[in-house]
Coordinates of C-alpha atoms and ligand atoms in Angstrom, one line a residue:
X970 CA 0.0 0.0 0.0
X971 CA 1.4 3.4 -1.0
X972 CA 0.9 6.5 1.2
X973 CA 0.0 9.8 -0.3
X974 CA 3.0 11.9 0.5
X975 CA 1.9 15.1 -1.1
X976 CA -0.4 16.6 -3.7
X977 CA 1.3 18.9 -6.3
X978 CA -0.6 22.0 -7.4
X979 CA 0.5 24.1 -10.4
X980 CA 0.2 27.9 -9.7
X981 CA 1.2 30.9 -11.7
X982 CA 2.8 32.8 -8.9
X983 CA 3.9 31.6 -5.5
X984 CA 3.8 35.2 -4.2
X985 CA -0.1 35.0 -4.7
X986 CA -0.7 31.4 -4.0
X987 CA 1.4 31.0 -0.8
X988 CA -0.7 33.5 1.2
X989 CA -3.9 32.1 -0.3
X990 CA -3.0 28.5 0.8
X991 CA -1.8 29.8 4.2
X992 CA -5.3 31.2 4.7
X993 CA -7.0 28.1 3.3
X994 CA -5.1 25.5 5.2
X995 CA -4.6 27.7 8.3
X996 CA -0.9 26.8 8.5
X997 CA 2.2 28.6 7.4
X998 CA 4.3 27.5 4.4
X999 CA 7.2 25.8 6.1
X1000 CA 9.6 25.5 3.2
X1001 CA 10.3 26.9 -0.3
X1002 CA 12.9 25.4 -2.6
X1003 CA 13.9 25.8 -6.2
X1004 CA 14.4 22.6 -8.3
X1005 CA 16.5 24.1 -11.1
X1006 CA 16.6 21.0 -13.1
X1007 CA 12.8 20.9 -13.3
X1008 CA 12.4 24.7 -13.8
X1009 CA 10.3 25.1 -10.7
X1010 CA 10.0 26.8 -7.4
X1011 CA 8.2 24.8 -4.8
X1012 CA 6.4 25.7 -1.5
X1013 CA 5.3 23.2 1.0
X1014 CA 2.4 23.0 3.6
X1015 CA 1.8 20.3 6.2
X1016 CA -1.7 18.9 6.0
X1017 CA -1.8 16.0 8.5
X1018 CA -0.3 12.8 7.1
X1019 CA 0.3 14.4 3.7
X1020 CA 1.6 17.7 2.3
X1021 CA 0.6 20.2 -0.3
X1022 CA 3.3 21.2 -2.7
X1023 CA 2.7 24.4 -4.8
X1024 CA 4.7 24.5 -8.0
X1025 CA 5.6 27.7 -9.9
X1026 CA 7.4 27.6 -13.2
X1027 CA 10.7 29.4 -13.5
X1028 CA 10.7 29.0 -17.3
X1029 CA 7.9 28.8 -20.0
X1030 CA 9.3 25.6 -21.6
X1031 CA 9.5 23.7 -18.3
X1032 CA 7.0 21.1 -17.3
X1033 CA 4.9 23.4 -15.1
X1034 CA 5.0 26.3 -17.6
X1035 CA 3.7 23.9 -20.3
X1036 CA 1.1 22.5 -18.0
X1037 CA -0.3 25.9 -17.1
X1038 CA -0.3 27.1 -20.7
X1039 CA -2.4 24.0 -21.7
X1040 CA -4.6 23.5 -18.6
X1041 CA -4.3 26.5 -16.4
X1042 CA -3.6 26.3 -12.7
X1043 CA -4.8 23.3 -10.8
X1044 CA -3.9 19.8 -9.5
X1045 CA -0.8 18.7 -11.3
X1046 CA 0.2 15.4 -9.6
X1047 CA -0.2 13.0 -6.7
X1048 CA 3.0 11.7 -5.0
X1049 CA 3.2 8.4 -3.3
X1050 CA 6.0 7.5 -0.9
X1051 CA 7.9 4.3 -1.5
X1052 CA 10.7 2.6 0.5
X1053 CA 12.7 1.5 -2.5
X1054 CA 12.1 3.6 -5.6
X1055 CA 14.1 1.4 -8.0
X1056 CA 12.3 -1.7 -6.9
X1057 CA 8.9 0.1 -7.2
X1058 CA 9.8 1.4 -10.7
X1059 CA 10.6 -2.1 -11.7
X1060 CA 7.4 -3.5 -10.2
X1061 CA 5.2 -1.0 -11.9
X1062 CA 7.0 -1.0 -15.3
X1063 CA 6.6 -4.9 -15.2
X1064 CA 2.9 -4.3 -14.8
X1065 CA 2.8 -2.2 -17.9
X1066 CA 2.9 1.3 -16.4
X1067 CA 4.9 3.8 -18.4
X1068 CA 7.7 5.5 -16.5
X1069 CA 8.6 9.1 -17.6
X1070 CA 12.2 8.7 -16.3
X1071 CA 14.2 5.5 -16.5
X1072 CA 16.3 6.3 -13.5
X1073 CA 15.3 8.1 -10.3
X1074 CA 15.9 11.9 -10.4
X1075 CA 16.4 14.5 -7.7
X1076 CA 13.2 16.2 -6.6
X1077 CA 12.4 18.8 -4.0
X1078 CA 12.4 18.1 -0.2
X1079 CA 15.3 15.7 -0.2
X1080 CA 13.6 13.1 -2.4
X1081 CA 14.4 10.8 -5.3
X1082 CA 11.5 10.8 -7.7
X1083 CA 10.1 9.1 -10.7
X1084 CA 6.9 10.1 -12.7
X1085 CA 4.5 7.8 -14.3
X1086 CA 2.8 8.8 -17.6
X1087 CA -0.8 9.9 -17.1
X1088 CA -1.9 7.8 -20.1
X1089 CA -1.1 4.7 -18.1
X1090 CA -2.8 5.9 -14.9
X1091 CA -6.3 7.1 -16.0
X1092 CA -5.1 10.6 -16.7
X1093 CA -3.4 11.3 -13.4
X1094 CA 0.3 12.2 -13.3
X1095 CA 1.8 10.1 -10.5
X1096 CA 5.1 10.7 -8.7
X1097 CA 6.9 8.1 -6.7
X1098 CA 9.2 9.5 -4.1
X1099 CA 11.7 8.1 -1.7
X1100 CA 13.5 9.9 1.0
X1101 CA 17.2 10.2 0.2
X1102 CA 19.2 8.2 2.7
Ligands
ZN1756 ZN1 5.8 16.4 -6.2

């Protein structure tokens, strides 16, 4: 069973959305971090067992820039925590799920991550994440 680690939400501007989500969730943003390789700035909120991750694009041709141009702001991905990301990638690709990266890559919040193509997951972009040891 995989635990929902966080939900990723694409936003146009963190400067607008961080105060909005602080009001909505009634909790302060506890961390912001740039992931330069992905072209995003992230902001995190604790929401019980899971977190909310806001994603702002730092370049138009990055994944979040493209997503917002196509679909607008909104839910971008669901991230599930795994103990051993390589084993889980192997398990899921063996079941026919399409992985977007063949090897784990560095994500925000000290994580190794891998994304699954939405066309193999009923239209939902799924992130697997493992705490870096
Ligand atoms: Zn994420």
